[in-house]
Coordinates of N, CA and C in Angstrom, one line a residue:
M1 N 0.9 -1.2 0.1 CA 0.0 0.0 -0.1 C 0.9 1.2 -0.1
A2 N 0.5 2.2 -0.7 CA 1.3 3.5 -0.8 C 1.1 4.3 0.5
D3 N 2.1 5.0 0.8 CA 2.0 5.8 2.0 C 1.4 7.2 1.7
L4 N 1.0 7.8 2.9 CA 0.5 9.1 2.7 C 1.6 10.1 2.1
P5 N 1.2 11.2 1.5 CA 2.4 12.2 1.1 C 2.7 13.0 2.3
A6 N 3.6 12.4 3.1 CA 4.1 13.1 4.3 C 5.7 12.8 4.4
P7 N 6.4 13.7 3.7 CA 7.8 13.7 3.8 C 8.5 13.7 5.1
T8 N 9.6 13.1 5.4 CA 10.3 13.3 6.6 C 11.5 14.3 6.4
E9 N 11.8 14.7 5.1 CA 12.7 15.6 4.7 C 12.2 16.1 3.3
G10 N 12.7 17.6 3.1 CA 12.4 18.1 1.9 C 10.9 18.2 1.6
F11 N 10.3 17.9 0.4 CA 9.1 18.0 0.2 C 8.6 17.2 -1.0
V12 N 7.4 16.9 -1.1 CA 6.7 16.1 -2.2 C 5.7 17.0 -2.8
L13 N 5.4 16.8 -4.1 CA 4.5 17.5 -4.9 C 3.1 16.7 -4.9
T14 N 1.9 17.4 -4.7 CA 0.8 16.7 -4.9 C -0.1 17.7 -5.6
H15 N -1.3 17.1 -6.3 CA -2.0 18.0 -7.0 C -3.4 18.0 -6.3
F16 N -4.0 19.1 -5.9 CA -5.3 19.2 -5.4 C -6.4 19.5 -6.3
I17 N -7.5 18.6 -6.4 CA -8.5 18.9 -7.4 C -9.8 19.2 -6.5
V18 N -10.7 20.1 -6.9 CA -12.0 20.3 -6.1 C -13.1 19.5 -7.0
S19 N -13.9 18.7 -6.3 CA -14.7 17.7 -7.1 C -16.1 18.0 -6.4
N20 N -17.2 17.9 -7.3 CA -18.5 18.0 -7.1 C -19.1 16.6 -6.4
D21 N -18.3 15.6 -6.6 CA -18.7 14.3 -6.2 C -17.3 13.5 -6.0
V22 N -16.8 13.4 -4.8 CA -15.4 13.0 -4.4 C -15.4 11.5 -4.7
A23 N -16.4 10.7 -4.4 CA -16.4 9.3 -4.6 C -16.2 8.9 -6.2
R24 N -17.0 9.7 -7.0 CA -16.9 9.6 -8.4 C -15.5 9.9 -8.9
S25 N -14.9 10.9 -8.6 CA -13.6 11.3 -8.9 C -12.5 10.3 -8.4
R26 N -12.8 9.9 -7.2 CA -11.8 8.7 -6.6 C -11.9 7.5 -7.6
R27 N -13.0 7.1 -7.9 CA -13.0 6.0 -8.9 C -12.4 6.3 -10.2
F28 N -12.6 7.5 -10.8 CA -11.7 7.9 -12.1 C -10.3 7.8 -11.8
Y29 N -9.8 8.4 -10.7 CA -8.1 8.3 -10.7 C -7.9 6.9 -10.3
A30 N -8.5 6.3 -9.4 CA -8.0 4.8 -9.2 C -8.5 3.7 -10.3
D31 N -9.7 3.8 -10.6 CA -10.2 2.6 -11.5 C -9.8 3.0 -12.9
V32 N -10.0 4.2 -13.4 CA -9.7 4.5 -14.9 C -8.1 4.8 -15.1
L33 N -7.3 5.5 -14.2 CA -6.1 5.9 -14.4 C -5.1 4.9 -13.7
G34 N -5.7 4.2 -12.9 CA -4.8 3.1 -12.2 C -4.3 3.4 -10.9
G35 N -4.6 4.4 -10.4 CA -4.1 4.9 -9.0 C -4.5 4.0 -7.9
E36 N -3.9 4.3 -6.6 CA -4.1 3.4 -5.5 C -4.6 4.4 -4.4
V37 N -5.9 4.1 -4.0 CA -6.6 4.9 -3.0 C -5.7 4.9 -1.5
V38 N -5.2 6.0 -1.0 CA -4.4 6.0 0.2 C -5.3 6.4 1.2
M39 N -6.2 7.2 1.1 CA -7.2 7.7 1.9 C -8.6 8.0 1.3
E40 N -9.5 7.4 1.9 CA -11.0 7.3 1.4 C -11.9 8.2 2.2
S41 N -11.9 9.4 2.1 CA -12.8 10.2 2.7 C -12.7 11.6 2.2
E42 N -12.9 12.8 3.0 CA -12.8 14.0 2.4 C -11.9 14.8 3.3
P43 N -10.7 15.0 2.7 CA -10.2 14.6 1.4 C -9.9 13.2 1.2
T44 N -9.9 12.8 -0.1 CA -9.4 11.6 -0.5 C -8.0 11.8 -1.2
I45 N -7.2 10.8 -0.9 CA -5.9 10.9 -1.6 C -5.7 9.7 -2.4
V46 N -5.1 9.8 -3.6 CA -4.9 8.7 -4.5 C -3.5 8.8 -5.0
A47 N -2.8 7.8 -4.8 CA -1.3 7.8 -5.3 C -1.5 7.4 -6.7
L48 N -0.9 8.1 -7.6 CA -0.7 8.0 -8.9 C 0.5 8.1 -9.5
A49 N 1.1 7.1 -9.9 CA 2.5 6.8 -10.3 C 3.4 7.2 -9.2
N50 N 4.2 8.4 -9.3 CA 5.3 8.8 -8.3 C 4.5 10.1 -7.7
G51 N 3.3 10.3 -7.6 CA 2.7 11.5 -7.1 C 1.3 11.1 -6.4
W52 N 0.7 12.2 -6.0 CA -0.7 12.0 -5.3 C -1.6 13.0 -5.8
I53 N -2.9 12.7 -6.0 CA -4.0 13.5 -6.3 C -4.7 13.6 -4.8
I54 N -5.0 14.7 -4.4 CA -5.9 15.1 -3.3 C -7.1 15.6 -3.9
I55 N -8.3 15.0 -3.6 CA -9.6 15.3 -4.1 C -10.5 15.8 -2.9
N56 N -11.2 16.8 -3.1 CA -11.9 17.3 -2.0 C -13.1 18.1 -2.5
V57 N -14.1 18.4 -1.8 CA -15.1 19.2 -2.1 C -14.8 20.7 -2.0
G58 N -15.4 21.5 -2.8 CA -15.1 22.9 -2.7 C -15.6 23.6 -1.6
G59 N -15.5 25.0 -1.4 CA -16.0 25.6 -0.3 C -15.5 27.1 -0.2
G60 N -16.1 27.8 0.7 CA -15.8 29.3 0.7 C -14.5 29.5 1.4
P61 N -14.2 30.8 1.6 CA -12.9 31.2 2.3 C -12.6 30.7 3.6
T62 N -11.6 30.5 4.0 CA -11.1 30.2 5.4 C -10.1 31.2 5.9
E63 N -9.8 31.1 7.0 CA -8.8 31.9 7.7 C -7.5 32.1 6.8
D64 N -7.0 31.0 6.3 CA -5.7 31.0 5.7 C -5.9 31.3 4.2
K65 N -7.0 31.3 3.7 CA -7.3 31.9 2.4 C -8.6 32.7 2.2
P66 N -8.5 34.0 3.0 CA -9.7 34.6 3.2 C -10.5 35.2 2.0
T67 N -10.0 35.1 0.9 CA -10.8 35.7 -0.3 C -11.1 34.7 -1.3
V68 N -10.6 33.3 -1.1 CA -10.5 32.4 -2.1 C -11.8 31.3 -2.0
T69 N -12.4 31.1 -3.0 CA -13.4 30.1 -3.0 C -13.1 29.0 -3.9
L70 N -13.0 27.8 -3.5 CA -12.6 26.6 -4.3 C -14.0 26.0 -4.9
E71 N -13.8 25.8 -6.3 CA -15.0 25.1 -6.9 C -14.3 24.4 -8.2
A72 N -15.2 23.4 -8.6 CA -14.8 22.6 -9.8 C -15.0 23.5 -11.0
P73 N -14.5 23.2 -12.2 CA -14.5 24.0 -13.3 C -16.0 24.2 -13.8
A74 N -16.1 25.6 -14.0 CA -17.5 26.0 -14.5 C -17.5 26.1 -15.9
D75 N -16.5 26.5 -16.5 CA -16.3 26.5 -18.1 C -15.4 25.5 -18.6
L76 N -15.8 24.4 -19.2 CA -14.9 23.5 -19.6 C -13.8 23.7 -20.7
D77 N -14.1 25.0 -21.3 CA -13.2 25.5 -22.4 C -12.2 26.6 -22.0
R78 N -12.2 26.8 -20.6 CA -11.3 27.7 -20.1 C -10.5 27.0 -19.0
T79 N -9.3 27.1 -18.8 CA -8.4 26.6 -17.8 C -7.3 27.5 -17.6
S80 N -6.6 27.3 -16.3 CA -5.4 28.2 -16.2 C -4.2 27.1 -15.6
S81 N -4.9 25.9 -15.4 CA -3.9 24.9 -14.9 C -4.5 23.5 -15.4
F82 N -3.4 22.5 -15.5 CA -4.0 21.2 -15.7 C -2.9 20.1 -15.4
L83 N -3.4 18.9 -15.1 CA -2.4 17.9 -14.6 C -1.8 17.4 -15.9
N84 N -0.4 17.2 -15.7 CA 0.3 16.8 -17.1 C 1.0 15.4 -16.6
I85 N 0.6 14.3 -17.2 CA 1.1 13.0 -17.0 C 1.9 12.5 -18.1
R86 N 3.3 12.2 -17.9 CA 4.1 11.9 -18.9 C 4.2 10.3 -18.8
V87 N 4.1 9.7 -20.0 CA 4.0 8.3 -20.2 C 5.1 7.7 -21.1
A88 N 5.3 6.5 -20.9 CA 6.4 5.8 -21.6 C 5.9 5.4 -23.1
D89 N 4.4 4.8 -23.1 CA 3.9 4.3 -24.3 C 2.3 5.0 -24.4
I90 N 2.3 6.1 -25.2 CA 0.9 6.8 -25.0 C -0.1 6.0 -25.8
E91 N 0.2 5.2 -26.9 CA -0.7 4.3 -27.5 C -1.3 3.4 -26.7
A92 N -0.5 2.7 -25.9 CA -0.8 1.7 -24.9 C -1.7 2.4 -23.9
I93 N -1.4 3.5 -23.3 CA -2.2 4.1 -22.2 C -3.5 4.5 -22.7
Y94 N -3.4 5.2 -24.1 CA -4.7 5.7 -24.6 C -5.6 4.4 -24.8
R95 N -5.3 3.3 -25.2 CA -6.1 2.1 -25.3 C -6.5 1.6 -23.9
E96 N -5.7 1.5 -23.0 CA -6.0 1.0 -21.8 C -7.1 1.8 -21.0
W97 N -6.8 3.2 -20.9 CA -7.6 4.1 -20.2 C -8.9 4.3 -21.1
S98 N -9.0 4.3 -22.3 CA -10.2 4.4 -23.0 C -11.2 3.1 -22.7
A99 N -10.5 2.1 -22.6 CA -11.3 0.8 -22.4 C -11.8 0.7 -20.9
R100 N -11.3 1.5 -20.0 CA -11.8 1.7 -18.8 C -12.7 2.9 -18.6
G101 N -13.0 3.5 -19.6 CA -14.0 4.5 -19.6 C -13.6 6.0 -19.7
A102 N -12.3 6.3 -19.9 CA -11.9 7.7 -20.0 C -12.3 8.0 -21.5
E103 N -12.6 9.3 -21.7 CA -13.1 9.8 -22.8 C -12.2 11.1 -23.3
F104 N -11.3 10.7 -24.1 CA -10.2 11.7 -24.5 C -10.9 12.8 -25.6
L105 N -10.3 13.9 -25.5 CA -10.7 15.0 -26.4 C -10.5 14.5 -27.8
T106 N -9.2 14.0 -28.1 CA -8.8 13.3 -29.4 C -7.9 12.3 -29.2
P107 N -7.6 11.5 -30.2 CA -6.6 10.4 -30.1 C -5.3 11.2 -29.9
P108 N -4.2 10.5 -29.6 CA -2.9 11.1 -29.5 C -2.5 11.7 -30.7
M109 N -1.8 12.9 -30.8 CA -1.3 13.6 -31.9 C 0.2 13.8 -31.9
D110 N 0.8 13.6 -32.9 CA 2.3 13.8 -32.9 C 2.4 15.4 -33.1
R111 N 3.2 16.0 -32.2 CA 3.5 17.4 -32.1 C 4.8 17.6 -32.2
G112 N 5.6 16.7 -32.7 CA 7.0 16.9 -32.9 C 7.9 16.4 -31.8
A113 N 8.2 17.3 -30.7 CA 8.8 16.9 -29.6 C 8.1 15.9 -28.6
E114 N 6.8 15.9 -28.8 CA 6.0 14.8 -28.1 C 4.6 14.4 -28.9
I115 N 4.2 13.4 -28.4 CA 2.8 12.9 -28.9 C 2.0 13.1 -27.6
R116 N 0.9 13.8 -27.8 CA 0.1 14.0 -26.6 C -1.5 14.1 -27.1
C117 N -2.3 13.8 -26.0 CA -3.8 13.9 -26.1 C -4.3 14.5 -24.8
Y118 N -5.5 14.8 -24.7 CA -6.1 15.4 -23.3 C -7.3 14.5 -23.0
V119 N -7.6 14.5 -21.8 CA -8.6 13.6 -21.2 C -9.3 14.6 -20.1
R120 N -10.6 14.6 -19.7 CA -11.1 15.3 -18.6 C -11.5 14.3 -17.6
D121 N -11.4 14.7 -16.2 CA -11.8 13.8 -15.2 C -13.3 14.2 -15.1
P122 N -14.1 13.3 -14.2 CA -15.5 13.7 -14.2 C -16.0 15.0 -13.8
D123 N -15.2 15.8 -13.1 CA -15.6 17.2 -12.9 C -15.1 18.2 -13.9
G124 N -14.4 17.6 -15.0 CA -14.0 18.5 -16.0 C -12.6 18.9 -16.0
H125 N -11.9 18.6 -15.0 CA -10.5 19.0 -14.9 C -9.6 18.3 -16.1
L126 N -9.0 19.2 -16.9 CA -8.2 18.8 -18.0 C -6.9 18.0 -17.6
I127 N -6.6 17.0 -18.3 CA -5.4 16.3 -18.0 C -4.6 16.1 -19.3
E128 N -3.4 16.5 -19.5 CA -2.5 16.2 -20.6 C -1.9 14.9 -20.3
V129 N -1.9 13.9 -21.3 CA -1.1 12.7 -21.4 C -0.2 13.0 -22.6
G130 N 1.2 12.7 -22.3 CA 2.1 13.0 -23.3 C 3.3 12.0 -23.2
Q131 N 3.9 11.9 -24.3 CA 5.1 11.0 -24.5 C 6.1 11.8 -25.1
A132 N 7.4 11.8 -24.8 CA 8.4 12.5 -25.4 C 8.8 11.6 -26.6
T133 N 9.1 12.3 -27.8 CA 9.6 11.7 -29.0 C 11.1 11.7 -29.1
G134 N 11.8 12.6 -28.4 CA 13.3 12.8 -28.5 C 13.6 13.6 -29.6
R135 N 12.6 14.1 -30.2 CA 12.8 15.1 -31.4 C 12.6 16.5 -30.7
R136 N 13.2 17.4 -31.4 CA 13.0 18.9 -31.0 C 12.3 19.6 -31.9

């Protein structure tokens, strides 16, 4: 079983997403993308490859973020941030995740330095899936 993202020195990088349905998002990151559920509550933590996805409901301001409201994406055609997953074999991942229910925006496309495609999680968070080609 994967450990919680709690380093004893230095730091680790996690990605926090706001979900309208934490259980649904947990199933996506675990069952579709192949992650391991480390903590199943609110927040939920899923170990994914060498990182972690923290999933929780949105909410209004708190003392440590007094003007910030957390919410799932409202406009799927606008984003300021997205998860970027680098893979060794994008065609294999595309087939595997599609078979598990992932709905990609397009098939993988050769962009020169990389082959990439995008998928959304159940709340609409954009995820780039890419494979380096070694070309520049």
